[in-house]
XYZ file of N, CA and C in Angstrom:
372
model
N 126.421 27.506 234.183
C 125.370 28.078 233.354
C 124.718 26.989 232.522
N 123.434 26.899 232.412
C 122.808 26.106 231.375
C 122.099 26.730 230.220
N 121.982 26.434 229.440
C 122.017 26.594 228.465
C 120.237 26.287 227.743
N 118.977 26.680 227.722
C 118.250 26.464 227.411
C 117.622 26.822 225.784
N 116.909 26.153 225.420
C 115.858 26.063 223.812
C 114.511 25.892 224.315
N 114.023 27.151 223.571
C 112.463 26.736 223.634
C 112.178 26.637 222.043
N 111.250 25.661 222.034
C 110.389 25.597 220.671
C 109.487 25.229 220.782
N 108.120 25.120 219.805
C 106.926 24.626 219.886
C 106.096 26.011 219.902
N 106.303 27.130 219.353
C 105.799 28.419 219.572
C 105.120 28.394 217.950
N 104.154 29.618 217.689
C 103.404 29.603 216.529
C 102.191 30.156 216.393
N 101.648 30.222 215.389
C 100.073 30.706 215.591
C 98.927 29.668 215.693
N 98.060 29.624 216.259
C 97.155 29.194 216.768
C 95.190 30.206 217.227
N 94.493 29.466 216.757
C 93.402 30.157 217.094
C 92.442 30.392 218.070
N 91.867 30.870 218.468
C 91.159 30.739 220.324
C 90.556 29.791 220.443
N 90.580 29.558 221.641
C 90.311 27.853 222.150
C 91.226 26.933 221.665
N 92.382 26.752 221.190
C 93.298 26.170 220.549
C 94.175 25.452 221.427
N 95.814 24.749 221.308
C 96.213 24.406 221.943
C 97.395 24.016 221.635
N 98.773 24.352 222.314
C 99.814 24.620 222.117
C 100.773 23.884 223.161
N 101.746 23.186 222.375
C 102.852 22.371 223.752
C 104.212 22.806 223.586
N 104.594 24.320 224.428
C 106.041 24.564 224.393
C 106.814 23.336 225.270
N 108.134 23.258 223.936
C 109.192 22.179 224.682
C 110.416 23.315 225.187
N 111.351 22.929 226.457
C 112.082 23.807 226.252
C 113.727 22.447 227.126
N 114.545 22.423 226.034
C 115.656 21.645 226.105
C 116.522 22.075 227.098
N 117.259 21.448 227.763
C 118.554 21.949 228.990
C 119.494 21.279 228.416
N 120.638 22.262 228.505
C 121.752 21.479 228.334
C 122.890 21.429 229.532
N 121.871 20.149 230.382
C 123.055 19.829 232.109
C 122.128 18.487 231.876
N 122.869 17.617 232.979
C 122.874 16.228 233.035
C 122.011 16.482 234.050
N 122.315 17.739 234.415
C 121.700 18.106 235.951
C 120.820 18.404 236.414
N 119.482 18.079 234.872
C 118.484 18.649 235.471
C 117.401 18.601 235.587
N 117.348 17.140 236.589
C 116.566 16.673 237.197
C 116.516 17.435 238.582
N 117.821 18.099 239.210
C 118.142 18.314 240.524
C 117.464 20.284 240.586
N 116.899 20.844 239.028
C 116.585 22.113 238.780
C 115.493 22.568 239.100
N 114.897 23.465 239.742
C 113.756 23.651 239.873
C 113.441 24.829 238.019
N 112.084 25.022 237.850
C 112.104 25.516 236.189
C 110.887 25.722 236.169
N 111.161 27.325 235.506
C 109.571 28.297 235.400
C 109.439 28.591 233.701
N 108.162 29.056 233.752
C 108.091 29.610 232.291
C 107.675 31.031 232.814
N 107.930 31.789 231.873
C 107.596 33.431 231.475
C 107.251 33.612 230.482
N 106.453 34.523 229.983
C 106.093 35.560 229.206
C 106.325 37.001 228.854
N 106.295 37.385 227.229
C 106.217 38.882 227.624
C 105.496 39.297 226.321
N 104.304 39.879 226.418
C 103.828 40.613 225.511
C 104.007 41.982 225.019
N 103.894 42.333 223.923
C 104.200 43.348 223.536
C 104.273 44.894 224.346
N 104.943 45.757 224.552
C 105.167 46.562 225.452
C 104.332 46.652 226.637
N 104.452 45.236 227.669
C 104.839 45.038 228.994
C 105.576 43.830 229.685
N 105.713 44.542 230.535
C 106.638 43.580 231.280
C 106.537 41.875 231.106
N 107.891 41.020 231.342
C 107.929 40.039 231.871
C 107.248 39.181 232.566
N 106.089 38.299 232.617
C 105.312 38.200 233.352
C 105.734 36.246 233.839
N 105.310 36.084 235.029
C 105.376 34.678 235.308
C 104.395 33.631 234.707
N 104.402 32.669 234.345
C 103.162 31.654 233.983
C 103.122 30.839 235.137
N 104.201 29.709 235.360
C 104.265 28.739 235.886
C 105.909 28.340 236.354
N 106.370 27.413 237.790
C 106.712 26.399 237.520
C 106.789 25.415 238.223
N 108.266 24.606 238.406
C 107.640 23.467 238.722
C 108.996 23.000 239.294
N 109.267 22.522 240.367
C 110.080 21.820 241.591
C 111.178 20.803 240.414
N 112.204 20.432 240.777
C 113.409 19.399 240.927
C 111.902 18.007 240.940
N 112.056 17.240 240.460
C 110.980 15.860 240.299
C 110.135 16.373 240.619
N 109.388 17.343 240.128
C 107.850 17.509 239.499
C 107.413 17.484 240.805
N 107.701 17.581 242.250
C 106.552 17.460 243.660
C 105.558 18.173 243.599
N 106.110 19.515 242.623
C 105.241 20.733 243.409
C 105.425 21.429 242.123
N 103.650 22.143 241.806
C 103.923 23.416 240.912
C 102.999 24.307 241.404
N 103.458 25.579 240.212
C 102.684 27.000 240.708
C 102.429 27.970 239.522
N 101.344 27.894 239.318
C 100.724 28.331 238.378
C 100.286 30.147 238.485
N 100.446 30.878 237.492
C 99.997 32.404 237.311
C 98.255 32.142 237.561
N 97.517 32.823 237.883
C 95.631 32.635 238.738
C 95.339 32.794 236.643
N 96.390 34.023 235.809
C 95.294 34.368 234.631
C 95.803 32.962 233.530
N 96.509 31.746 234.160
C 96.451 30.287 233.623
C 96.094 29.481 233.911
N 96.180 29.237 235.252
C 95.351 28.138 236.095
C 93.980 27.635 235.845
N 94.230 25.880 235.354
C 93.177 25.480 235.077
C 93.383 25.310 233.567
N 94.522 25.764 232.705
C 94.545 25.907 231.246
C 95.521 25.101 230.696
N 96.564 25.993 231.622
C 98.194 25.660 231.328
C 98.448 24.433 232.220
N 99.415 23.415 231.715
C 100.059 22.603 232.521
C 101.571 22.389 232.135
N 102.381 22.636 233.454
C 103.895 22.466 233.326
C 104.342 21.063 233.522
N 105.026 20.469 233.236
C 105.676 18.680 233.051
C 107.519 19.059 232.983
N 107.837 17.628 232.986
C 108.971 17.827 232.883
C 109.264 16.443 232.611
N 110.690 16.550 231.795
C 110.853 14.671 231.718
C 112.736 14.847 231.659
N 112.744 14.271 232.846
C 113.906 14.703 233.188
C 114.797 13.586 232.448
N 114.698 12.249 231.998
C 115.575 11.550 231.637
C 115.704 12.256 230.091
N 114.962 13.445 229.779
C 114.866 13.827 228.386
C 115.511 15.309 228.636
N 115.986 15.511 230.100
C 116.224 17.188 230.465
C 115.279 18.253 229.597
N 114.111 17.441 229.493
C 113.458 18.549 228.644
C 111.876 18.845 229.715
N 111.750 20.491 229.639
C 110.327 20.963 230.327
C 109.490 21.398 229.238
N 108.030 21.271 229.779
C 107.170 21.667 229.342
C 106.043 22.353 229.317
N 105.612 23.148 228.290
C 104.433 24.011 228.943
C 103.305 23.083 227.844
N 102.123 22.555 228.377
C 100.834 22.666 227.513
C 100.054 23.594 228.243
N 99.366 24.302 226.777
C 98.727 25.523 226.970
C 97.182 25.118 226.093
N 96.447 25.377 226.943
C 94.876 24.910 226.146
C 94.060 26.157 226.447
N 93.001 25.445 225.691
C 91.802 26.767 225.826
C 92.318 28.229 225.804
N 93.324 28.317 224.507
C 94.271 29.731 224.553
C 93.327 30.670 224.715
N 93.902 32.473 224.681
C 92.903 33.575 224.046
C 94.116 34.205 223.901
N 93.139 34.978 222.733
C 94.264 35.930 222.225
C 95.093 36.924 223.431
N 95.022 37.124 224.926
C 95.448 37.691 225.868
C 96.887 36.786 225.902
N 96.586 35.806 225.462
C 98.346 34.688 225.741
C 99.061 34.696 224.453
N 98.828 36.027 223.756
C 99.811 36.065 223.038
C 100.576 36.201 223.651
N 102.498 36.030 223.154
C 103.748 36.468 224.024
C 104.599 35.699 223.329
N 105.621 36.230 223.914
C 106.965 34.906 223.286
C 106.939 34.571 224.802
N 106.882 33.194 224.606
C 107.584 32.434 226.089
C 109.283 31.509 226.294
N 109.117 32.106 227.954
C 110.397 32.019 228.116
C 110.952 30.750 228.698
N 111.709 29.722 229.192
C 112.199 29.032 229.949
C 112.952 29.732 230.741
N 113.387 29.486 232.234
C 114.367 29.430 232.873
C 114.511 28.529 233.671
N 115.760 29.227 234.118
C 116.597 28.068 235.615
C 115.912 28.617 237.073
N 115.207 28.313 237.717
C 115.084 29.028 239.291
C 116.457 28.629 239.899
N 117.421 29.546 240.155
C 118.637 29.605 241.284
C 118.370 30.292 242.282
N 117.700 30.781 242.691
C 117.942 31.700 243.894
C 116.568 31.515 244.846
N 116.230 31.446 246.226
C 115.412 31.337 246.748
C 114.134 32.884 246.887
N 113.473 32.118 247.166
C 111.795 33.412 246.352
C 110.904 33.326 246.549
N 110.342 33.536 245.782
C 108.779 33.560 245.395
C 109.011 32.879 243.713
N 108.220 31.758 243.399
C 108.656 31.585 241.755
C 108.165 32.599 240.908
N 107.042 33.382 241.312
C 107.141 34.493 240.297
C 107.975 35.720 240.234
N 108.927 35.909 240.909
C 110.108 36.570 241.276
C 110.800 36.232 239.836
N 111.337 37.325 238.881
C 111.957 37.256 237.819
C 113.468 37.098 238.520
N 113.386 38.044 239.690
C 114.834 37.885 240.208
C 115.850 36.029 240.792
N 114.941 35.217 240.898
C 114.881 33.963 241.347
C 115.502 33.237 240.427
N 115.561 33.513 238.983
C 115.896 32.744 237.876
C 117.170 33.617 237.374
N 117.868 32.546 237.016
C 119.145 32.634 236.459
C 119.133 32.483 235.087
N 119.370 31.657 234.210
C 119.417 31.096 233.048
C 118.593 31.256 232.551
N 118.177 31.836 230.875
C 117.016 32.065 230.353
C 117.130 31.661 228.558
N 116.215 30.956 228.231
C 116.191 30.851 226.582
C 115.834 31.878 225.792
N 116.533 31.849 224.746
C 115.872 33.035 223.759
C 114.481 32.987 223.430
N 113.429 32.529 224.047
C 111.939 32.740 223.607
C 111.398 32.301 222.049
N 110.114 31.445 222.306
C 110.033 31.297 221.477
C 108.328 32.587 221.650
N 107.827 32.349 219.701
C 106.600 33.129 220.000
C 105.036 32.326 220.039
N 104.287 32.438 220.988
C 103.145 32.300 220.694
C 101.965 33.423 220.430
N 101.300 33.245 218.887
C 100.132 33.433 218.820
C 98.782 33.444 218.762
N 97.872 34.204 219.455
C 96.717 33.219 219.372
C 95.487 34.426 218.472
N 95.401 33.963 217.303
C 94.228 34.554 216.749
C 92.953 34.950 217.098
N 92.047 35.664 217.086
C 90.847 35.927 217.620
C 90.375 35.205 216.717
């Protein structure tokens, strides 16, 4: 099991711009593939992004693409979301996880390990 932290969550105003960090605690995880989620207020879980074991490959949600960018710095086991050109629609607390299981990355079922969320807000 790993053990994840997200921080870097807060309020912010439209068109604004926001860099969730989210910490691992494995040596291991460079070898992880790692998504972010969302969830706004009474609905579901939703996917944003993520992003392959050494960064080869990512996959972005269509209502971020072009906004959001996922990173990773593995000698720091730490991932990342920058989030630009917010709107108040990206309010949410966002999530980190582990992808373990083979999928689809927006498959909630795919991910194992999850951080307690941090919150982002975005003011009108």
């Amino acid at each position: 099991q790993v053990r994840l932290v997200e921080s870097g969550g807060g309020l912010v105003q439209t068109g604004g711009s926001r860099r969730l960090v989210c910490a691992a605690s494995t040596r291991a995880f460079s070898s992880l593939s790692m998504g972010w989620f969302r969830q706004a207020p009474g609905k579901e879980r939703e996917f944003v992004a993520a992003i392959e074991r050494g960064g080869v490959s990512s996959d972005y949600a269509d209502s971020v693409k072009g906004r959001f960018i996922i990173s990773r710095d593995d000698a720091k086991n730490t991932l990342y979301l920058q989030m630009n050109s917010l709107k108040p629609e990206d309010t949410a607390v966002y999530y980190c996880a582990r992808r373990a299981y083979s999928g689809t990355y927006s498959d909630l079922r795919s991910y194992n390990d999850w951080g307690q969320g941090t919150q982002v807000t975005v003011s009108s």
